[in-house]
PDB file of C-alpha atoms in Angstrom:
ATOM      1  CA  MET P   1      43.928 -67.378 172.573  1.00  0.00           C
ATOM      2  CA  ILE P   2      43.971 -71.359 172.411  1.00  0.00           C
ATOM      3  CA  ASP P   3      42.861 -72.355 176.035  1.00  0.00           C
ATOM      4  CA  PHE P   4      44.868 -75.726 176.408  1.00  0.00           C
ATOM      5  CA  THR P   5      43.794 -76.628 179.886  1.00  0.00           C
ATOM      6  CA  ASN P   6      40.131 -77.851 178.202  1.00  0.00           C
ATOM      7  CA  LYS P   7      41.143 -79.943 175.615  1.00  0.00           C
ATOM      8  CA  PRO P   8      40.342 -78.060 172.695  1.00  0.00           C
ATOM      9  CA  LEU P   9      38.858 -79.976 169.098  1.00  0.00           C
ATOM     10  CA  PHE P  10      39.968 -78.378 165.742  1.00  0.00           C
ATOM     11  CA  LEU P  11      39.099 -79.314 162.294  1.00  0.00           C
ATOM     12  CA  ALA P  12      41.956 -80.119 159.980  1.00  0.00           C
ATOM     13  CA  PRO P  13      42.098 -78.245 157.023  1.00  0.00           C
ATOM     14  CA  MET P  14      41.134 -80.773 154.228  1.00  0.00           C
ATOM     15  CA  ALA P  15      41.508 -79.665 150.596  1.00  0.00           C
ATOM     16  CA  GLY P  16      37.838 -79.268 148.865  1.00  0.00           C
ATOM     17  CA  PHE P  17      36.102 -80.132 152.505  1.00  0.00           C
ATOM     18  CA  SER P  18      37.021 -77.153 154.999  1.00  0.00           C
ATOM     19  CA  ASP P  19      36.304 -74.386 153.506  1.00  0.00           C
ATOM     20  CA  LEU P  20      34.191 -71.137 154.842  1.00  0.00           C
ATOM     21  CA  PRO P  21      30.798 -72.553 155.288  1.00  0.00           C
ATOM     22  CA  PHE P  22      31.967 -76.032 156.439  1.00  0.00           C
ATOM     23  CA  ARG P  23      34.024 -74.280 159.116  1.00  0.00           C
ATOM     24  CA  ASN P  24      31.005 -72.215 160.055  1.00  0.00           C
ATOM     25  CA  VAL P  25      28.852 -75.047 160.726  1.00  0.00           C
ATOM     26  CA  VAL P  26      31.281 -77.093 162.896  1.00  0.00           C
ATOM     27  CA  LYS P  27      31.832 -73.768 165.340  1.00  0.00           C
ATOM     28  CA  LYS P  28      28.534 -73.884 165.030  1.00  0.00           C
ATOM     29  CA  PHE P  29      28.152 -77.533 166.701  1.00  0.00           C
ATOM     30  CA  GLY P  30      31.429 -77.606 168.792  1.00  0.00           C
ATOM     31  CA  ALA P  31      34.768 -76.967 167.149  1.00  0.00           C
ATOM     32  CA  ASP P  32      36.640 -74.705 169.161  1.00  0.00           C
ATOM     33  CA  VAL P  33      39.620 -74.112 166.383  1.00  0.00           C
ATOM     34  CA  THR P  34      39.291 -73.810 162.829  1.00  0.00           C
ATOM     35  CA  ILE P  35      42.379 -73.815 160.155  1.00  0.00           C
ATOM     36  CA  SER P  36      41.955 -72.762 156.446  1.00  0.00           C
ATOM     37  CA  GLU P  37      42.010 -75.477 153.416  1.00  0.00           C
ATOM     38  CA  MET P  38      45.866 -75.843 152.516  1.00  0.00           C
ATOM     39  CA  ILE P  39      47.151 -72.542 150.688  1.00  0.00           C
ATOM     40  CA  SER P  40      50.017 -72.977 148.532  1.00  0.00           C
ATOM     41  CA  SER P  41      52.608 -70.290 149.044  1.00  0.00           C
ATOM     42  CA  ASN P  42      53.275 -69.979 145.161  1.00  0.00           C
ATOM     43  CA  ALA P  43      49.693 -69.551 144.681  1.00  0.00           C
ATOM     44  CA  LEU P  44      49.223 -66.774 147.345  1.00  0.00           C
ATOM     45  CA  VAL P  45      52.234 -65.094 146.026  1.00  0.00           C
ATOM     46  CA  TYR P  46      51.505 -64.821 142.448  1.00  0.00           C
ATOM     47  CA  GLU P  47      47.600 -65.675 141.835  1.00  0.00           C
ATOM     48  CA  SER P  48      46.400 -63.918 145.016  1.00  0.00           C
ATOM     49  CA  SER P  49      43.129 -62.952 143.676  1.00  0.00           C
ATOM     50  CA  LYS P  50      41.407 -66.687 143.170  1.00  0.00           C
ATOM     51  CA  THR P  51      43.835 -67.669 147.113  1.00  0.00           C
ATOM     52  CA  LEU P  52      41.622 -64.766 148.918  1.00  0.00           C
ATOM     53  CA  HIS P  53      38.519 -66.374 148.536  1.00  0.00           C
ATOM     54  CA  MET P  54      39.484 -69.618 150.234  1.00  0.00           C
ATOM     55  CA  LEU P  55      40.899 -67.462 152.538  1.00  0.00           C
ATOM     56  CA  GLU P  56      37.785 -65.481 154.389  1.00  0.00           C
ATOM     57  CA  ARG P  57      36.977 -66.633 157.975  1.00  0.00           C
ATOM     58  CA  SER P  58      33.631 -66.498 159.295  1.00  0.00           C
ATOM     59  CA  GLU P  59      32.461 -64.307 162.177  1.00  0.00           C
ATOM     60  CA  LEU P  60      32.064 -67.313 164.280  1.00  0.00           C
ATOM     61  CA  GLU P  61      36.572 -68.093 163.292  1.00  0.00           C
ATOM     62  CA  LYS P  62      37.919 -66.956 166.515  1.00  0.00           C
ATOM     63  CA  PRO P  63      40.676 -67.792 166.602  1.00  0.00           C
ATOM     64  CA  TYR P  64      41.395 -68.832 163.004  1.00  0.00           C
ATOM     65  CA  ILE P  65      44.607 -70.272 161.902  1.00  0.00           C
ATOM     66  CA  VAL P  66      46.125 -70.002 158.110  1.00  0.00           C
ATOM     67  CA  GLN P  67      47.815 -72.993 156.875  1.00  0.00           C
ATOM     68  CA  ILE P  68      50.414 -72.582 154.154  1.00  0.00           C
ATOM     69  CA  ALA P  69      52.363 -75.369 152.542  1.00  0.00           C
ATOM     70  CA  GLY P  70      55.561 -74.518 150.323  1.00  0.00           C
ATOM     71  CA  GLY P  71      59.447 -75.513 149.695  1.00  0.00           C
ATOM     72  CA  ASP P  72      60.944 -72.158 148.901  1.00  0.00           C
ATOM     73  CA  LYS P  73      62.095 -69.959 151.978  1.00  0.00           C
ATOM     74  CA  GLU P  74      61.782 -66.444 149.578  1.00  0.00           C
ATOM     75  CA  VAL P  75      58.121 -67.339 148.772  1.00  0.00           C
ATOM     76  CA  LEU P  76      57.491 -68.729 152.287  1.00  0.00           C
ATOM     77  CA  LYS P  77      58.302 -65.565 153.808  1.00  0.00           C
ATOM     78  CA  LYS P  78      56.334 -63.139 151.142  1.00  0.00           C
ATOM     79  CA  ALA P  79      53.277 -65.422 151.762  1.00  0.00           C
ATOM     80  CA  VAL P  80      53.571 -64.483 155.307  1.00  0.00           C
ATOM     81  CA  GLU P  81      54.464 -61.261 154.967  1.00  0.00           C
ATOM     82  CA  ILE P  82      50.954 -60.951 152.768  1.00  0.00           C
ATOM     83  CA  LEU P  83      48.953 -62.651 155.376  1.00  0.00           C
ATOM     84  CA  ASN P  84      50.497 -60.441 158.184  1.00  0.00           C
ATOM     85  CA  GLN P  85      48.326 -57.730 156.563  1.00  0.00           C
ATOM     86  CA  MET P  86      45.010 -59.667 157.153  1.00  0.00           C
ATOM     87  CA  ASP P  87      43.909 -58.810 160.456  1.00  0.00           C
ATOM     88  CA  PHE P  88      41.341 -61.577 160.652  1.00  0.00           C
ATOM     89  CA  VAL P  89      44.020 -63.851 160.817  1.00  0.00           C
ATOM     90  CA  ASP P  90      45.212 -65.206 164.485  1.00  0.00           C
ATOM     91  CA  GLY P  91      48.176 -67.545 163.537  1.00  0.00           C
ATOM     92  CA  ILE P  92      49.530 -69.078 160.774  1.00  0.00           C
ATOM     93  CA  ASP P  93      50.307 -72.847 160.266  1.00  0.00           C
ATOM     94  CA  PHE P  94      52.834 -74.617 158.201  1.00  0.00           C
ATOM     95  CA  ASN P  95      51.957 -77.919 156.404  1.00  0.00           C
ATOM     96  CA  CYS P  96      54.467 -79.845 157.018  1.00  0.00           C
ATOM     97  CA  GLY P  97      52.151 -83.308 156.284  1.00  0.00           C
ATOM     98  CA  CYS P  98      50.515 -83.513 153.167  1.00  0.00           C
ATOM     99  CA  PRO P  99      51.514 -86.624 151.566  1.00  0.00           C
ATOM    100  CA  VAL P 100      49.946 -86.177 148.069  1.00  0.00           C
ATOM    101  CA  ASN P 101      52.326 -86.421 145.361  1.00  0.00           C
ATOM    102  CA  LYS P 102      52.120 -83.367 143.435  1.00  0.00           C
ATOM    103  CA  VAL P 103      53.082 -81.610 146.776  1.00  0.00           C
ATOM    104  CA  VAL P 104      55.577 -83.591 147.474  1.00  0.00           C
ATOM    105  CA  LYS P 105      57.562 -83.302 143.866  1.00  0.00           C
ATOM    106  CA  GLN P 106      57.182 -79.315 144.883  1.00  0.00           C
ATOM    107  CA  TYR P 107      59.540 -80.216 147.906  1.00  0.00           C
ATOM    108  CA  ALA P 108      56.761 -79.367 150.062  1.00  0.00           C
ATOM    109  CA  GLY P 109      54.540 -80.529 152.507  1.00  0.00           C
ATOM    110  CA  SER P 110      55.240 -84.186 153.732  1.00  0.00           C
ATOM    111  CA  ALA P 111      58.396 -83.963 151.542  1.00  0.00           C
ATOM    112  CA  LEU P 112      60.109 -81.697 154.437  1.00  0.00           C
ATOM    113  CA  LEU P 113      60.200 -84.678 156.685  1.00  0.00           C
ATOM    114  CA  ASN P 114      62.950 -86.094 154.393  1.00  0.00           C
ATOM    115  CA  ASP P 115      65.582 -82.686 154.771  1.00  0.00           C
ATOM    116  CA  LEU P 116      65.204 -81.858 158.771  1.00  0.00           C
ATOM    117  CA  GLU P 117      68.091 -79.108 157.905  1.00  0.00           C
ATOM    118  CA  LEU P 118      65.471 -77.496 155.474  1.00  0.00           C
ATOM    119  CA  PHE P 119      62.302 -78.520 157.680  1.00  0.00           C
ATOM    120  CA  LYS P 120      64.158 -76.374 160.686  1.00  0.00           C
ATOM    121  CA  THR P 121      65.220 -73.738 157.942  1.00  0.00           C
ATOM    122  CA  LEU P 122      61.932 -73.141 156.741  1.00  0.00           C
ATOM    123  CA  VAL P 123      59.852 -73.262 160.270  1.00  0.00           C
ATOM    124  CA  GLU P 124      62.448 -70.780 161.258  1.00  0.00           C
ATOM    125  CA  VAL P 125      61.670 -68.303 157.962  1.00  0.00           C
ATOM    126  CA  ILE P 126      57.761 -68.751 159.008  1.00  0.00           C
ATOM    127  CA  LYS P 127      58.203 -67.647 162.907  1.00  0.00           C
ATOM    128  CA  GLN P 128      60.540 -65.054 162.412  1.00  0.00           C
ATOM    129  CA  THR P 129      58.390 -63.454 159.698  1.00  0.00           C
ATOM    130  CA  ASN P 130      54.939 -63.487 161.465  1.00  0.00           C
ATOM    131  CA  LYS P 131      53.371 -61.181 163.641  1.00  0.00           C
ATOM    132  CA  LYS P 132      50.456 -63.043 164.317  1.00  0.00           C
ATOM    133  CA  ARG P 133      49.975 -64.161 167.668  1.00  0.00           C
ATOM    134  CA  LEU P 134      50.184 -68.096 166.894  1.00  0.00           C
ATOM    135  CA  THR P 135      52.377 -70.157 164.870  1.00  0.00           C
ATOM    136  CA  SER P 136      52.317 -73.753 164.722  1.00  0.00           C
ATOM    137  CA  VAL P 137      53.384 -77.116 162.661  1.00  0.00           C
ATOM    138  CA  LYS P 138      51.474 -79.971 161.623  1.00  0.00           C
ATOM    139  CA  PHE P 139      53.928 -82.889 160.579  1.00  0.00           C
ATOM    140  CA  ARG P 140      53.368 -86.511 160.055  1.00  0.00           C
ATOM    141  CA  LEU P 141      55.385 -89.395 162.202  1.00  0.00           C
ATOM    142  CA  GLY P 142      58.748 -88.785 159.530  1.00  0.00           C
ATOM    143  CA  PHE P 143      58.670 -90.074 155.756  1.00  0.00           C
ATOM    144  CA  ASN P 144      59.526 -93.542 155.605  1.00  0.00           C
ATOM    145  CA  GLU P 145      60.565 -93.946 159.567  1.00  0.00           C
ATOM    146  CA  LYS P 146      59.106 -92.502 162.527  1.00  0.00           C
ATOM    147  CA  TYR P 147      61.090 -89.784 164.139  1.00  0.00           C
ATOM    148  CA  PRO P 148      58.053 -87.268 165.506  1.00  0.00           C
ATOM    149  CA  GLU P 149      60.016 -86.482 168.375  1.00  0.00           C
ATOM    150  CA  LYS P 150      62.710 -84.879 166.253  1.00  0.00           C
ATOM    151  CA  MET P 151      59.991 -82.285 164.358  1.00  0.00           C
ATOM    152  CA  ALA P 152      58.438 -81.381 167.753  1.00  0.00           C
ATOM    153  CA  LYS P 153      61.764 -80.723 169.504  1.00  0.00           C
ATOM    154  CA  ILE P 154      62.487 -78.596 166.377  1.00  0.00           C
ATOM    155  CA  CYS P 155      59.268 -76.601 166.327  1.00  0.00           C
ATOM    156  CA  GLU P 156      59.615 -76.298 170.417  1.00  0.00           C
ATOM    157  CA  ASP P 157      63.489 -74.803 170.071  1.00  0.00           C
ATOM    158  CA  LEU P 158      62.583 -72.142 167.248  1.00  0.00           C
ATOM    159  CA  GLY P 159      59.470 -70.942 169.397  1.00  0.00           C
ATOM    160  CA  VAL P 160      56.700 -72.257 167.667  1.00  0.00           C
ATOM    161  CA  ASP P 161      53.510 -71.958 169.984  1.00  0.00           C
ATOM    162  CA  PHE P 162      52.039 -75.555 169.232  1.00  0.00           C
ATOM    163  CA  VAL P 163      52.370 -78.123 166.755  1.00  0.00           C
ATOM    164  CA  SER P 164      49.689 -81.193 165.442  1.00  0.00           C
ATOM    165  CA  ILE P 165      50.742 -84.460 164.419  1.00  0.00           C
ATOM    166  CA  HIS P 166      49.318 -87.009 162.248  1.00  0.00           C
ATOM    167  CA  GLY P 167      49.826 -90.601 163.445  1.00  0.00           C
ATOM    168  CA  ARG P 168      51.046 -91.968 160.012  1.00  0.00           C
ATOM    169  CA  THR P 169      54.599 -91.646 157.791  1.00  0.00           C
ATOM    170  CA  ARG P 170      54.098 -89.813 154.386  1.00  0.00           C
ATOM    171  CA  LYS P 171      54.911 -93.702 153.177  1.00  0.00           C
ATOM    172  CA  GLN P 172      51.830 -94.874 154.559  1.00  0.00           C
ATOM    173  CA  LEU P 173      49.277 -92.293 152.930  1.00  0.00           C
ATOM    174  CA  TYR P 174      45.811 -93.096 154.751  1.00  0.00           C
ATOM    175  CA  SER P 175      46.575 -96.620 154.639  1.00  0.00           C
ATOM    176  CA  GLY P 176      46.784 -98.706 158.051  1.00  0.00           C
ATOM    177  CA  LYS P 177      46.026 -97.276 161.200  1.00  0.00           C
ATOM    178  CA  SER P 178      47.406 -94.354 163.236  1.00  0.00           C
ATOM    179  CA  ASP P 179      50.246 -94.522 165.841  1.00  0.00           C
ATOM    180  CA  TYR P 180      49.201 -92.803 168.888  1.00  0.00           C
ATOM    181  CA  ASP P 181      52.436 -94.588 170.912  1.00  0.00           C
ATOM    182  CA  SER P 182      55.077 -92.369 168.699  1.00  0.00           C
ATOM    183  CA  ILE P 183      52.411 -89.529 168.984  1.00  0.00           C
ATOM    184  CA  ALA P 184      52.953 -89.980 172.539  1.00  0.00           C
ATOM    185  CA  VAL P 185      56.625 -89.929 172.623  1.00  0.00           C
ATOM    186  CA  ALA P 186      56.952 -87.062 170.853  1.00  0.00           C
ATOM    187  CA  LYS P 187      54.710 -85.703 173.367  1.00  0.00           C
ATOM    188  CA  MET P 188      57.123 -86.794 176.121  1.00  0.00           C
ATOM    189  CA  SER P 189      59.459 -84.966 174.604  1.00  0.00           C
ATOM    190  CA  VAL P 190      58.683 -81.347 174.346  1.00  0.00           C
ATOM    191  CA  LYS P 191      57.018 -78.806 177.068  1.00  0.00           C
ATOM    192  CA  ILE P 192      54.699 -76.894 173.969  1.00  0.00           C
ATOM    193  CA  PRO P 193      51.254 -78.295 173.408  1.00  0.00           C
ATOM    194  CA  VAL P 194      50.640 -81.184 170.964  1.00  0.00           C
ATOM    195  CA  ILE P 195      47.722 -82.066 169.514  1.00  0.00           C
ATOM    196  CA  ALA P 196      46.866 -85.432 168.211  1.00  0.00           C
ATOM    197  CA  ASN P 197      45.562 -86.261 164.493  1.00  0.00           C
ATOM    198  CA  GLY P 198      44.585 -89.360 162.662  1.00  0.00           C
ATOM    199  CA  ASP P 199      41.335 -91.410 162.351  1.00  0.00           C
ATOM    200  CA  ILE P 200      40.189 -90.019 165.783  1.00  0.00           C
ATOM    201  CA  ASN P 201      36.495 -90.038 166.333  1.00  0.00           C
ATOM    202  CA  ALA P 202      33.672 -89.821 168.528  1.00  0.00           C
ATOM    203  CA  ASN P 203      34.249 -93.707 170.072  1.00  0.00           C
ATOM    204  CA  ASN P 204      38.307 -93.309 170.266  1.00  0.00           C
ATOM    205  CA  ALA P 205      38.824 -89.758 171.774  1.00  0.00           C
ATOM    206  CA  ASP P 206      39.128 -90.423 175.187  1.00  0.00           C
ATOM    207  CA  GLU P 207      41.374 -93.547 174.024  1.00  0.00           C
ATOM    208  CA  VAL P 208      43.552 -91.164 172.163  1.00  0.00           C
ATOM    209  CA  TYR P 209      43.874 -88.733 174.730  1.00  0.00           C
ATOM    210  CA  ASN P 210      44.694 -91.280 177.269  1.00  0.00           C
ATOM    211  CA  ILE P 211      47.545 -93.014 175.380  1.00  0.00           C
ATOM    212  CA  THR P 212      49.045 -90.163 173.490  1.00  0.00           C
ATOM    213  CA  LYS P 213      48.744 -87.281 176.716  1.00  0.00           C
ATOM    214  CA  CYS P 214      48.326 -84.790 174.239  1.00  0.00           C
ATOM    215  CA  ASP P 215      46.212 -81.174 174.585  1.00  0.00           C
ATOM    216  CA  GLY P 216      43.457 -81.409 172.340  1.00  0.00           C
ATOM    217  CA  LEU P 217      42.504 -83.670 168.888  1.00  0.00           C
ATOM    218  CA  MET P 218      42.357 -82.783 165.545  1.00  0.00           C
ATOM    219  CA  ILE P 219      39.948 -84.265 163.690  1.00  0.00           C
ATOM    220  CA  GLY P 220      39.657 -84.537 159.629  1.00  0.00           C
ATOM    221  CA  ARG P 221      38.115 -86.921 157.464  1.00  0.00           C
ATOM    222  CA  ALA P 222      36.109 -87.929 160.289  1.00  0.00           C
ATOM    223  CA  SER P 223      33.938 -85.049 160.160  1.00  0.00           C
ATOM    224  CA  ILE P 224      32.917 -85.269 156.740  1.00  0.00           C
ATOM    225  CA  GLY P 225      29.169 -85.630 156.432  1.00  0.00           C
ATOM    226  CA  ASN P 226      29.661 -85.368 159.836  1.00  0.00           C
ATOM    227  CA  PRO P 227      30.067 -82.498 161.407  1.00  0.00           C
ATOM    228  CA  TRP P 228      28.503 -83.326 164.576  1.00  0.00           C
ATOM    229  CA  ILE P 229      31.501 -84.974 165.883  1.00  0.00           C
ATOM    230  CA  PHE P 230      32.973 -82.235 167.975  1.00  0.00           C
ATOM    231  CA  TYR P 231      28.950 -81.726 169.666  1.00  0.00           C
ATOM    232  CA  GLU P 232      29.241 -86.118 170.190  1.00  0.00           C
ATOM    233  CA  ILE P 233      32.912 -85.756 171.863  1.00  0.00           C
ATOM    234  CA  LYS P 234      32.020 -82.523 174.155  1.00  0.00           C
ATOM    235  CA  GLN P 235      28.578 -83.889 175.129  1.00  0.00           C
ATOM    236  CA  ASN P 236      29.648 -87.585 175.000  1.00  0.00           C
ATOM    237  CA  LYS P 237      26.215 -88.583 173.388  1.00  0.00           C
ATOM    238  CA  LYS P 238      24.629 -88.990 170.041  1.00  0.00           C
ATOM    239  CA  VAL P 239      23.073 -86.115 168.334  1.00  0.00           C
ATOM    240  CA  GLU P 240      19.299 -87.073 167.466  1.00  0.00           C
ATOM    241  CA  GLU P 241      18.019 -86.980 164.068  1.00  0.00           C
ATOM    242  CA  SER P 242      16.255 -83.896 163.938  1.00  0.00           C
ATOM    243  CA  LEU P 243      19.318 -81.996 164.873  1.00  0.00           C
ATOM    244  CA  LYS P 244      21.529 -83.618 162.257  1.00  0.00           C
ATOM    245  CA  LYS P 245      18.634 -82.472 160.070  1.00  0.00           C
ATOM    246  CA  GLU P 246      19.209 -78.951 161.309  1.00  0.00           C
ATOM    247  CA  ILE P 247      23.089 -79.013 160.610  1.00  0.00           C
ATOM    248  CA  ILE P 248      22.738 -80.497 157.004  1.00  0.00           C
ATOM    249  CA  LEU P 249      20.366 -77.652 155.910  1.00  0.00           C
ATOM    250  CA  THR P 250      22.319 -74.762 158.071  1.00  0.00           C
ATOM    251  CA  HIS P 251      25.081 -76.005 156.210  1.00  0.00           C
ATOM    252  CA  PHE P 252      23.677 -75.857 153.000  1.00  0.00           C
ATOM    253  CA  GLU P 253      22.579 -72.336 153.306  1.00  0.00           C
ATOM    254  CA  GLU P 254      26.205 -71.263 154.091  1.00  0.00           C
ATOM    255  CA  MET P 255      27.153 -72.622 150.896  1.00  0.00           C
ATOM    256  CA  LEU P 256      24.262 -70.633 148.948  1.00  0.00           C
ATOM    257  CA  LYS P 257      26.042 -67.622 151.154  1.00  0.00           C
ATOM    258  CA  HIS P 258      29.527 -68.369 149.771  1.00  0.00           C
ATOM    259  CA  TYR P 259      29.277 -70.142 146.587  1.00  0.00           C
ATOM    260  CA  GLN P 260      25.829 -68.680 145.138  1.00  0.00           C
ATOM    261  CA  ASN P 261      25.233 -70.078 141.783  1.00  0.00           C
ATOM    262  CA  GLN P 262      27.927 -73.100 142.208  1.00  0.00           C
ATOM    263  CA  ALA P 263      26.274 -74.029 145.564  1.00  0.00           C
ATOM    264  CA  VAL P 264      23.854 -76.808 144.410  1.00  0.00           C
ATOM    265  CA  SER P 265      26.605 -78.608 142.644  1.00  0.00           C
ATOM    266  CA  ILE P 266      29.533 -78.321 144.878  1.00  0.00           C
ATOM    267  CA  PHE P 267      27.079 -78.943 147.866  1.00  0.00           C
ATOM    268  CA  ARG P 268      26.333 -82.773 146.154  1.00  0.00           C
ATOM    269  CA  LYS P 269      29.752 -84.477 147.353  1.00  0.00           C
ATOM    270  CA  HIS P 270      28.878 -83.341 151.299  1.00  0.00           C
ATOM    271  CA  LEU P 271      25.127 -84.717 150.698  1.00  0.00           C
ATOM    272  CA  HIS P 272      26.980 -88.066 149.197  1.00  0.00           C
ATOM    273  CA  GLU P 273      28.156 -88.253 152.661  1.00  0.00           C
ATOM    274  CA  TYR P 274      25.826 -87.147 154.749  1.00  0.00           C
ATOM    275  CA  SER P 275      23.302 -89.712 153.101  1.00  0.00           C
ATOM    276  CA  LYS P 276      25.729 -92.801 153.956  1.00  0.00           C
ATOM    277  CA  GLY P 277      24.215 -95.299 155.949  1.00  0.00           C
ATOM    278  CA  HIS P 278      20.435 -93.965 155.126  1.00  0.00           C
ATOM    279  CA  LYS P 279      17.887 -96.293 153.693  1.00  0.00           C
ATOM    280  CA  GLU P 280      17.326 -95.218 149.251  1.00  0.00           C
ATOM    281  CA  ALA P 281      20.912 -93.560 150.150  1.00  0.00           C
ATOM    282  CA  SER P 282      21.866 -94.635 146.398  1.00  0.00           C
ATOM    283  CA  ALA P 283      18.543 -93.252 144.688  1.00  0.00           C
ATOM    284  CA  PHE P 284      18.956 -90.013 146.655  1.00  0.00           C
ATOM    285  CA  ARG P 285      22.246 -89.467 145.732  1.00  0.00           C
ATOM    286  CA  ASP P 286      21.237 -90.246 141.612  1.00  0.00           C
ATOM    287  CA  GLU P 287      18.491 -87.920 142.062  1.00  0.00           C
ATOM    288  CA  ILE P 288      20.491 -84.558 143.706  1.00  0.00           C
ATOM    289  CA  ASN P 289      23.300 -84.870 141.170  1.00  0.00           C
ATOM    290  CA  ARG P 290      20.646 -83.701 138.477  1.00  0.00           C
ATOM    291  CA  ILE P 291      19.065 -80.987 140.387  1.00  0.00           C
ATOM    292  CA  ASN P 292      20.242 -77.373 140.257  1.00  0.00           C
ATOM    293  CA  ASP P 293      17.982 -75.589 141.449  1.00  0.00           C
ATOM    294  CA  THR P 294      18.178 -74.208 144.949  1.00  0.00           C
ATOM    295  CA  LYS P 295      14.319 -74.507 145.826  1.00  0.00           C
ATOM    296  CA  GLU P 296      14.323 -78.593 144.629  1.00  0.00           C
ATOM    297  CA  MET P 297      17.480 -79.138 146.414  1.00  0.00           C
ATOM    298  CA  ARG P 298      16.007 -77.588 149.678  1.00  0.00           C
ATOM    299  CA  LYS P 299      13.085 -79.667 149.280  1.00  0.00           C
ATOM    300  CA  LYS P 300      15.178 -82.971 148.685  1.00  0.00           C
ATOM    301  CA  ILE P 301      16.705 -82.410 151.652  1.00  0.00           C
ATOM    302  CA  GLU P 302      14.125 -81.972 153.624  1.00  0.00           C
ATOM    303  CA  SER P 303      12.228 -84.594 152.694  1.00  0.00           C
ATOM    304  CA  PHE P 304      15.069 -87.468 152.826  1.00  0.00           C
ATOM    305  CA  PHE P 305      16.636 -86.664 156.158  1.00  0.00           C
TER     306      PHE P 305
END
């Protein structure tokens, strides 16, 4: 299902970015495993029509894992039962790492690291209800302090297939550096595969493997505006500008298929990222902010990149 002997590369779930078009692009250029954007278990259970569009999978996504978040045992159970009905879902990942206030206030995401009894209860509910081949958990090093080995051990004891660890505490949010030594401690404490996450790029991937001894890497923010990062890590070489242009245009076409009329406006945030470091980038960003026509946008992309 996932070949951990080959050190797989995962795309991290990222709200507003790791949608179907983006996942399709990274699958074409080196990502081994893709995970949906974080899906609220409440939204899945009570507003499912809105959420279903977010759950769609592309043909290339094998395996495809859906990430859910929540702090209520019964709602999580119902959410997993809904996902059990979906043949295209290969696994369920439980988010215990999101540091955002509105998620933490609902006693979800990284709030669960403050209550390991509740963490254990909810992971157990998901594991026991899940009929898919994979159950995984993503978490941070801890809430204020670092104790990743505790969460890893709980997950292993409950039969979770693998864990992904972001190398910061909740308190750090996205500040400071990712602590790979702490991920290494967690990795040493369990036999199940451990995936390292946080600040990973094409330049430090080997170093992260050496420090953590992990079984794979999960890349999030470093892939935005840079989806060829997976190719660069695997091939150990830079992507040529011509291929970058092809990838950007492929991404645009995928957006059109998925979002139709809204694609041009939604794609602007990606183009802002893609254009970073280019000459005349700010003028380009200015122009595309005013373009609403598909053909005009495509022409602009072709001429700029």
